[in-house]
Short mmCIF file of C-alpha atoms and ligand atoms in Angstrom, two decimals:
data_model
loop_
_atom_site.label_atom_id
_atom_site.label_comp_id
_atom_site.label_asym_id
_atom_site.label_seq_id
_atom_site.Cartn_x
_atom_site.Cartn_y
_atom_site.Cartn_z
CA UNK A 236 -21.51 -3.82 -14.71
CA UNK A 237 -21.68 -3.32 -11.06
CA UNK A 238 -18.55 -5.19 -9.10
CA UNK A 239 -18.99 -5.37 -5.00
CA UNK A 240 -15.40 -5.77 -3.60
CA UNK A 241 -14.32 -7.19 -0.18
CA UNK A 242 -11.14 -6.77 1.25
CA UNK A 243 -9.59 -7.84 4.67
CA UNK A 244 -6.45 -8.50 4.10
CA UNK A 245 -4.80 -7.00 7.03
CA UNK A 246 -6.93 -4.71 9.60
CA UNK A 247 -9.27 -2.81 7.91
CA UNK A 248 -12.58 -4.18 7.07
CA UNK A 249 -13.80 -2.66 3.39
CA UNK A 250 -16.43 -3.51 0.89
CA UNK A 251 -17.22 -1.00 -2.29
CA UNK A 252 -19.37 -1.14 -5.05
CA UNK A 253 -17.70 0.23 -8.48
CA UNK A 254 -19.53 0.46 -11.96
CA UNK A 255 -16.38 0.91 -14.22
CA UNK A 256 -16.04 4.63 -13.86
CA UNK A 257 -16.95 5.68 -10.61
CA UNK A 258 -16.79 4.64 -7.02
CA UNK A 259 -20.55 4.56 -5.95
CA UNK A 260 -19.65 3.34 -2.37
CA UNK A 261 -16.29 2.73 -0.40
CA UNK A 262 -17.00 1.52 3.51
CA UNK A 263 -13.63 1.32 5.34
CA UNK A 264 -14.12 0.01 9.01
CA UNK A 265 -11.09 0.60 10.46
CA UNK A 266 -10.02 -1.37 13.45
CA UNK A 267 -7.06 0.36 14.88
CA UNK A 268 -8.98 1.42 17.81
CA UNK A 269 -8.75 -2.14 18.93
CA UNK A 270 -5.24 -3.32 17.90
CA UNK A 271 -3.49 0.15 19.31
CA UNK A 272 -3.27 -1.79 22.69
CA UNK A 273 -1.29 -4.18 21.58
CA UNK A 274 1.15 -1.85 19.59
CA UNK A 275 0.44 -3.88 16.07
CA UNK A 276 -2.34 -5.91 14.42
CA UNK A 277 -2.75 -9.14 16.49
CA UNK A 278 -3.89 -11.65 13.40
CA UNK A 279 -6.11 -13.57 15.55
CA UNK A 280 -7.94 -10.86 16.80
CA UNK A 281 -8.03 -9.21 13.23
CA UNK A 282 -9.91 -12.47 11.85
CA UNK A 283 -12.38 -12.28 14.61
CA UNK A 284 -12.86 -8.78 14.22
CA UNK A 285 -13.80 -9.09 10.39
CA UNK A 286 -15.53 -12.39 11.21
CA UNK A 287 -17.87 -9.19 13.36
CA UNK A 288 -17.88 -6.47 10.77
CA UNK A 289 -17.84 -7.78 7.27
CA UNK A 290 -21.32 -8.47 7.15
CA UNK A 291 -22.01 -4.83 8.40
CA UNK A 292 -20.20 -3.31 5.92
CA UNK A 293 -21.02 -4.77 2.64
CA UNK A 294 -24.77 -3.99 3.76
CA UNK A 295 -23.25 -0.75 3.68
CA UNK A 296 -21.65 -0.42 1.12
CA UNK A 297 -24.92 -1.85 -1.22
CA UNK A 298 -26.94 0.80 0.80
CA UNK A 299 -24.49 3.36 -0.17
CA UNK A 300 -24.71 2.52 -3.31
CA UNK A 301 -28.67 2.37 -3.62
CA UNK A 302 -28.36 -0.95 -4.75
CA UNK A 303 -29.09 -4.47 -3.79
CA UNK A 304 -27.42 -7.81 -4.04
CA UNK A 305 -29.69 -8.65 -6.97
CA UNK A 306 -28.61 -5.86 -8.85
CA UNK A 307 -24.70 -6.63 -8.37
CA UNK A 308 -23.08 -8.39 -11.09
CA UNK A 309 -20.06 -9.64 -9.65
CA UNK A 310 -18.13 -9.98 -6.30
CA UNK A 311 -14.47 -9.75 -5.53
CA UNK A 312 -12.37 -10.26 -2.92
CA UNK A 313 -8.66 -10.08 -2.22
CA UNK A 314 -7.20 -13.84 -1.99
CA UNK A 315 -3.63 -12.33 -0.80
CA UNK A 316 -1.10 -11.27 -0.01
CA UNK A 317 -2.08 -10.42 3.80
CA UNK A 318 -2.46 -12.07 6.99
CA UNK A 319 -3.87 -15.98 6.73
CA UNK A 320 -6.76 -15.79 9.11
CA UNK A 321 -7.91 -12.07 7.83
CA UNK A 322 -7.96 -13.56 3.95
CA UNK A 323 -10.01 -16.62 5.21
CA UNK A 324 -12.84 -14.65 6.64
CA UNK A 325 -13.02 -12.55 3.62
CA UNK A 326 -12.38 -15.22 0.98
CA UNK A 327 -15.28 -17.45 2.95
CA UNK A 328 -17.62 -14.52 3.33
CA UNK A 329 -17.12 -13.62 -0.44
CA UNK A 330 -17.28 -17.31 -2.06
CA UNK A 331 -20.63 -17.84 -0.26
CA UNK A 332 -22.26 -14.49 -0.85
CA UNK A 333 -21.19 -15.45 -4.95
CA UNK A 334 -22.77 -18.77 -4.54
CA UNK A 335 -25.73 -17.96 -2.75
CA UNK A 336 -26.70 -15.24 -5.01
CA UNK A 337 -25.19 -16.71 -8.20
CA UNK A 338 -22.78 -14.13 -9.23
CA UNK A 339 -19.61 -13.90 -10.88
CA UNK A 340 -16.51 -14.05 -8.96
CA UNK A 341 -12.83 -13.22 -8.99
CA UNK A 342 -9.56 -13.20 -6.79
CA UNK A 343 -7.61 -9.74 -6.58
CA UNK A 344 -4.18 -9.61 -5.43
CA UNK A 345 -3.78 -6.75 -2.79
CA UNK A 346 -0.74 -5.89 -4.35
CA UNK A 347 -1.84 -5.35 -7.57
CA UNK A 348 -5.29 -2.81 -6.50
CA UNK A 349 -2.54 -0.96 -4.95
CA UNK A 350 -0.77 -0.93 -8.13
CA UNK A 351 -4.01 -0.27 -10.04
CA UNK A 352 -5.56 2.19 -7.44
CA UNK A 353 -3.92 5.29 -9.41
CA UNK A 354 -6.97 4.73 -12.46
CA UNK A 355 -9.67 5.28 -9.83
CA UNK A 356 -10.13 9.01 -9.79
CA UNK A 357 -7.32 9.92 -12.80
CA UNK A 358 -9.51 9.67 -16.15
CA UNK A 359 -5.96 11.08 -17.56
CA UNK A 360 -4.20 8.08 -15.92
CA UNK A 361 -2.81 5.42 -18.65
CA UNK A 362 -0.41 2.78 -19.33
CA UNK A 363 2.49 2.21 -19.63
CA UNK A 364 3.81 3.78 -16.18
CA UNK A 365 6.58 3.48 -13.33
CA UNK A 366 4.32 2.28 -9.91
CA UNK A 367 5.46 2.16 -6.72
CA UNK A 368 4.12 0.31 -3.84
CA UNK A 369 4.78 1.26 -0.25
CA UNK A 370 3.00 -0.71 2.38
CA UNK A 371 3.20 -2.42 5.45
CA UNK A 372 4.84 -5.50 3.64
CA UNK A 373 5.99 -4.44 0.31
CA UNK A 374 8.34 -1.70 -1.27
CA UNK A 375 8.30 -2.18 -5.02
CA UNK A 376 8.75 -0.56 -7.94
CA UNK A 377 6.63 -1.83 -11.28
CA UNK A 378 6.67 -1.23 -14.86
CA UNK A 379 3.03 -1.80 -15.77
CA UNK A 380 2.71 -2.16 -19.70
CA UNK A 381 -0.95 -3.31 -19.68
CA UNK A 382 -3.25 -4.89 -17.47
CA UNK A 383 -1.85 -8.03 -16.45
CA UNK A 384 1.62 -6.70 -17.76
CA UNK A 385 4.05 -5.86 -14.91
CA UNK A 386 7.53 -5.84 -15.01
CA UNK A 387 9.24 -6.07 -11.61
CA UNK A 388 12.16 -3.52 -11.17
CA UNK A 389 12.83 -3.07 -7.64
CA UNK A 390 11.66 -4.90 -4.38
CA UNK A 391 12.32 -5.21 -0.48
CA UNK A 392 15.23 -7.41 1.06
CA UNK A 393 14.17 -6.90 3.81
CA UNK A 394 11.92 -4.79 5.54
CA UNK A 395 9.16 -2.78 3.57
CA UNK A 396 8.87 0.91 4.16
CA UNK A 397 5.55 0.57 6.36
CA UNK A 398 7.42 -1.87 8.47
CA UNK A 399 10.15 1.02 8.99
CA UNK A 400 8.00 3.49 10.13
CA UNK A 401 6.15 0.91 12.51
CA UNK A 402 9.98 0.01 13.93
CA UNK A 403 10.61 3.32 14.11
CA UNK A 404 7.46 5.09 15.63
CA UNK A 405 8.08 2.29 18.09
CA UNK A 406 11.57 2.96 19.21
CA UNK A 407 10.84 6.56 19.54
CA UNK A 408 7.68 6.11 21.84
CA UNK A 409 4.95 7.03 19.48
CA UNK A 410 1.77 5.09 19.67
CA UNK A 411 0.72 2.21 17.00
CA UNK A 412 0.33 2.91 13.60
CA UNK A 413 3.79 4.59 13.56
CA UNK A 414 3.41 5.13 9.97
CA UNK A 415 1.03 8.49 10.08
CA UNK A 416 2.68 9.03 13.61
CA UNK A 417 6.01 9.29 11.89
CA UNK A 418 5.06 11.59 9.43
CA UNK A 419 3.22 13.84 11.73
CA UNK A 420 6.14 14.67 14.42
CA UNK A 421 8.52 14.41 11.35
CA UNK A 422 6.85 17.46 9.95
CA UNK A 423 7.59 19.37 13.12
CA UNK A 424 11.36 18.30 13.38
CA UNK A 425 14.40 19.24 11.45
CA UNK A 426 16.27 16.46 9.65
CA UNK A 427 19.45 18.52 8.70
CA UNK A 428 20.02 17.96 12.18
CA UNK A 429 21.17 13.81 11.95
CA UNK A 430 22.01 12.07 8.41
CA UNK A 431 21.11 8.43 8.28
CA UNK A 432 22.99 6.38 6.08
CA UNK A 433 21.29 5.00 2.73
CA UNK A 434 21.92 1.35 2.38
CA UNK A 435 24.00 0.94 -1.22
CA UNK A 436 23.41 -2.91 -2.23
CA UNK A 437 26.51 -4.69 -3.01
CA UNK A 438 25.52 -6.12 -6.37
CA UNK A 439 24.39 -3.27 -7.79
CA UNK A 440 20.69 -4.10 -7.74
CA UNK A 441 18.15 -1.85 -7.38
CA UNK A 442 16.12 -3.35 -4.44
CA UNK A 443 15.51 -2.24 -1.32
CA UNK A 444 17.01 -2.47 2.49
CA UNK A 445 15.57 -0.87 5.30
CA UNK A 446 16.65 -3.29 8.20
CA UNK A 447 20.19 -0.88 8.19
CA UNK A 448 18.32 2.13 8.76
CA UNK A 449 16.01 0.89 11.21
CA UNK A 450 19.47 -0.22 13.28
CA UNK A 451 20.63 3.55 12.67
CA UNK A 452 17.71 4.33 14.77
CA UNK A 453 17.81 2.50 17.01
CA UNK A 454 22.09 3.25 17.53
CA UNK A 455 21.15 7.32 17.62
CA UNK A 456 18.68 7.09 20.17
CA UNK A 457 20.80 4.81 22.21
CA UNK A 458 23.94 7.15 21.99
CA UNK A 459 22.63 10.67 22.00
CA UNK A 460 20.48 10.25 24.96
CA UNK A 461 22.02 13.37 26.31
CA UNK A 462 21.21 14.98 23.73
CA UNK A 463 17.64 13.71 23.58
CA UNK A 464 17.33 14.58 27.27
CA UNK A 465 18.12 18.04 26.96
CA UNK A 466 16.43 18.64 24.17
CA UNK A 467 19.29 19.53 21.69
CA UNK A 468 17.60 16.65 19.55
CA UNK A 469 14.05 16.47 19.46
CA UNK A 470 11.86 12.88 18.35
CA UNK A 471 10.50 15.27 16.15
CA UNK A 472 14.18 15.76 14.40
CA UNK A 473 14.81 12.05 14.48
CA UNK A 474 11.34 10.70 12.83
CA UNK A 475 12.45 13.65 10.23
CA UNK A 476 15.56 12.85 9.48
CA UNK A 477 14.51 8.99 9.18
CA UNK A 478 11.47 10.13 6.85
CA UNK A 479 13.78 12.01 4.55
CA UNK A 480 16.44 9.12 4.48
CA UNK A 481 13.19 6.66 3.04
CA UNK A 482 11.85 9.35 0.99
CA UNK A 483 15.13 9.80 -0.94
CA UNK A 484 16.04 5.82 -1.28
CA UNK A 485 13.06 5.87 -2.79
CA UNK A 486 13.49 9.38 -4.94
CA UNK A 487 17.27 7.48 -5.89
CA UNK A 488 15.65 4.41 -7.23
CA UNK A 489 13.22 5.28 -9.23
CA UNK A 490 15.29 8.01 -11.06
CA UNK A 491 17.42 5.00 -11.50
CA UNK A 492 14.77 2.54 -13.30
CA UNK A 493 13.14 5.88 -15.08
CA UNK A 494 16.97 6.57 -16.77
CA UNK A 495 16.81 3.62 -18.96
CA UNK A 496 13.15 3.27 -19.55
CA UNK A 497 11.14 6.19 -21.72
CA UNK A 498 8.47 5.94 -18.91
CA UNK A 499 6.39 9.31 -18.89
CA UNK A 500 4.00 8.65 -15.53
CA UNK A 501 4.96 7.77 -12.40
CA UNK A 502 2.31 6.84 -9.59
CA UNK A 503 2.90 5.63 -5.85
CA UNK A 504 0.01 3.65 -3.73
CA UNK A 505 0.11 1.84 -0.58
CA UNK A 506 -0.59 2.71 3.04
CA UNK A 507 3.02 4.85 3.03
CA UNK A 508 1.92 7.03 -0.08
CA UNK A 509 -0.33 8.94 2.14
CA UNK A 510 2.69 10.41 3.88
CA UNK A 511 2.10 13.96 2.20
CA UNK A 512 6.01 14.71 2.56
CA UNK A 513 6.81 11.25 0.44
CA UNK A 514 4.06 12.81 -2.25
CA UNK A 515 5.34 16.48 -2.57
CA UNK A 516 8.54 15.34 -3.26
CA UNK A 517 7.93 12.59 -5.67
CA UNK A 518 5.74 14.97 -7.48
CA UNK A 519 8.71 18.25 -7.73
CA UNK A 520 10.83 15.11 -8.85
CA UNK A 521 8.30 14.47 -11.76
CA UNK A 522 7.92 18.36 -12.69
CA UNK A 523 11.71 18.61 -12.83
CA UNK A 524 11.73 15.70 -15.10
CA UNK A 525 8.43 16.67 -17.28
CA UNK A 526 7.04 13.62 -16.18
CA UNK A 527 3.35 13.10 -15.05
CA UNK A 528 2.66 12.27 -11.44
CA UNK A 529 -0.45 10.36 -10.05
CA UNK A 530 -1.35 9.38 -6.34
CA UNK A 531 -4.58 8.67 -5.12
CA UNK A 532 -6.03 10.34 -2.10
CA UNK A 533 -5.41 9.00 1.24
CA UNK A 534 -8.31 6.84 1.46
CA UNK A 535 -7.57 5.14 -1.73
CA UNK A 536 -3.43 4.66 -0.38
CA UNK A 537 -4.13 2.68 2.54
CA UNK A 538 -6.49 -0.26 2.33
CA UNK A 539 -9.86 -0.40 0.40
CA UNK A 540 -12.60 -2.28 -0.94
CA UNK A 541 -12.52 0.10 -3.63
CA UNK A 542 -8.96 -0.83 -5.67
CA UNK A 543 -10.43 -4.56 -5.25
CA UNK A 544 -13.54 -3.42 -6.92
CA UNK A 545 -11.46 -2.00 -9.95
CA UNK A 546 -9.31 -4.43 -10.45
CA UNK A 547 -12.43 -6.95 -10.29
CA UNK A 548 -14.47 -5.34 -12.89
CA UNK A 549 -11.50 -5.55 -14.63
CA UNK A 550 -10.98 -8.93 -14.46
CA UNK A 551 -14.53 -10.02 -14.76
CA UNK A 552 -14.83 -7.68 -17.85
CA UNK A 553 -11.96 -10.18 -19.16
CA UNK A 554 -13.60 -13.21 -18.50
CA UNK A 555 -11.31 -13.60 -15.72
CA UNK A 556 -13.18 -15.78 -12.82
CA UNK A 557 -12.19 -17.88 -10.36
CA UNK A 558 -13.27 -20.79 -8.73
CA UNK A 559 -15.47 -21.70 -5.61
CA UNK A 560 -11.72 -23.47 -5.06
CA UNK A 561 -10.12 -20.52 -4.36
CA UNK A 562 -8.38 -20.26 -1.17
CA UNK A 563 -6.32 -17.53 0.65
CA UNK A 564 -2.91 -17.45 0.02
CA UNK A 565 -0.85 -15.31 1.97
CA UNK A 566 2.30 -14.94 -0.34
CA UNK A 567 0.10 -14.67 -3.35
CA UNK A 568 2.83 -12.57 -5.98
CA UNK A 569 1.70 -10.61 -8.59
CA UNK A 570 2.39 -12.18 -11.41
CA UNK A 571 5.12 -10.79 -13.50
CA UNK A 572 6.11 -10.60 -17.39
CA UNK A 573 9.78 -9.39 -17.92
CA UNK A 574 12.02 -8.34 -15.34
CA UNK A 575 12.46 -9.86 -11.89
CA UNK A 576 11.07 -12.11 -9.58
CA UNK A 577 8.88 -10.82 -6.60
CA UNK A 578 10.68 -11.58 -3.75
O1 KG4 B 44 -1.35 -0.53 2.33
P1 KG4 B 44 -1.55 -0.52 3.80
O2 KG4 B 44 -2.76 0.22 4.33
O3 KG4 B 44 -1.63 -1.98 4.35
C1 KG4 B 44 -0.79 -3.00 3.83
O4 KG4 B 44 -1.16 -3.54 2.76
O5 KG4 B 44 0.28 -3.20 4.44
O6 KG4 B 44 -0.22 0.07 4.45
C2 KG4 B 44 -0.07 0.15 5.83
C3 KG4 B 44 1.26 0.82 6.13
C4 KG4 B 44 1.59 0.82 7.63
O7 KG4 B 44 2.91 0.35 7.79
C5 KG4 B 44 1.45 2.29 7.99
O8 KG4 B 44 2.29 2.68 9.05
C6 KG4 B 44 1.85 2.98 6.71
O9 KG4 B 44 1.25 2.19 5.71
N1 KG4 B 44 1.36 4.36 6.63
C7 KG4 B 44 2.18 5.42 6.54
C8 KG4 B 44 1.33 6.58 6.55
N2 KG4 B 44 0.04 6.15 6.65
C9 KG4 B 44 0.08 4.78 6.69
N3 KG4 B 44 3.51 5.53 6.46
C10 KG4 B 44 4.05 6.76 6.38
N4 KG4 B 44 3.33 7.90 6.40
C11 KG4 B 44 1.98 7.86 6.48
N5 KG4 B 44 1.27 8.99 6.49
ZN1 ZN B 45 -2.25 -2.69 1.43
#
């Protein structure tokens, strides 16, 4: 079975073929170029952009994959969560390309190929494991059981991890998207040189706050622009120590939710899993605790047509189809059994 899947969720414009064990194509039009300008994704312009590229790309992506429409045997698309005019071009595109050509279709939640994007290139990946998912709108920590089976253990309050390193690439000057800006001056800076506080929740929960941290930053560079200006503190030291107070929230949690769960893998996907500091740690953590570690390469963390492929040949392999009635939805939540509601 040969599953073509679209996503546009936010501002990359993907389509990729996969045949349940490899990906035979994975086109990722990128528009960054265009947004940069404007210092984040302008939705508007987004939509119009895919509106452009889409059809591009999936021609690509068949071509890629020496293969036709005829010889596809299903089309999916992500239906959310993402950015309402984005998920209507792609949702559109998809339903009509599926009628037209009379194939079968599904919706994929974004957050949930991120989730699933691990089983892509691991054959050694397997269920049950811990998952975290860090990207531009979501910081959360699964326990998938099966497919379908997630328990919720930890989620964002407030802002999601991405989000912080957008904020904070923005406040110290570094162009637009601060995530991979971040992580690249971070590696040249020393962190021991400013500690950022960790936000504790009050209730004991195990979610996530990064609006505190993001105020931190924001405070430092304010106050210690003497400092700054003479070079005793570099940017460099500040995106570092900001990168090392995320990475180890998110190092502290999960050793939390692994304590009193006899979970033996641990995976991270999203956009913010390709910062290569985030991975070496998380995977030293999961050596020291004989644990197995999985993260997909880059192009598989941030967003892909591919993990919407997967998780549609999964789903169409289930008898899972939807409707020509499906429509976007932009808070689309993965559904959850156990544990938690997405917040
Ligand atoms: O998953 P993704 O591509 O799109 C969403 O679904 O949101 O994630 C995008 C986020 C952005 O906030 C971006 O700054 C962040 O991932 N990101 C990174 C890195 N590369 C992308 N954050 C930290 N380090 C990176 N190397
Ligand atoms: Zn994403």
């Amino acid at each position: 079975m040969k599953i073509l899947g679209i996503e546009t969720s936010c501002d990359e414009t993907s389509a990729a073929v996969y045949d349940g064990k490899k990906i035979l194509s994975n086109v990722i039009f990128s528009q960054v170029d265009t947004h940069r300008i404007y210092g984040g994704v302008v939705p508007e312009i987004a939509a119009r952009e895919h509106l452009n590229r889409l059809p591009a790309v999936v021609d690509e992506a068949l071509c890629k994959a020496q293969l036709t429409l005829k010889q596809i045997d299903g089309i999916a698309v992500t239906y959310g969560p993402g950015l309402a005019g984005p998920l209507i071009v792609g949702v559109s595109y998809a339903k009509g390309l599926a009628y037209a050509a009379g194939k079968k279709f599904t919706g994929v939640n974004h957050i949930e190929a991120h989730l699933l994007s691990p089983f892509l290139e691991n054959k050694d990946f397997t269920f049950p494991y811990a998952g975290i998912v860090v990207s531009g709108g979501h910081t959360n920590i699964y326990i998938a059981n099966d497919f379908g089976g997630y328990e919720l253990m930890a989620s964002t309050r407030d802002d999601a991890a991405g989000e912080a390193f957008d904020k904070a690439a923005k406040m110290l000057g570094l162009p637009y998207p601060g995530g991979p800006e971040v992580s690249k001056a971070a590696m040249k800076g020393n962190h021991k040189k400013i500690v950022f506080p960790q936000a504790q929740m009050k209730d004991n929960s195990m979610d996530f706050s990064f609006s505190g941290l993001k105020t931190s930053v924001l405070y430092y560079i304010q106050r210690n622009q003497d400092k700054i200006k003479s070079g005793e503190v570099t940017i460099e030291d500040i995106a570092a120590a900001f990168q090392k107070t995320i990475i180890r929230t998110i190092l502290n949690k999960t050793a939390k939710i692994l304590k009193n769960r006899k979970i033996k893998t641990l995976s991270i996907a999203g956009g913010v899993a390709a910062n290569i500091s985030l991975k070496q740690e998380l995977k030293k953590f999961s050596d020291d605790r004989k644990i197995n570690f999985f993260a997909p390469s880059n192009l598989l963390c941030t967003d892909n047509g591919a993990m919407i492929a997967y998780v549609g040949y999964e789903r169409i392999k289930r008898g899972l189809l939807s409707g020509m009635d499906i429509e976007a939805q932009p808070d689309l939540k993965i559904e959850i059994k156990g544990h938690g509601e997405e917040k």
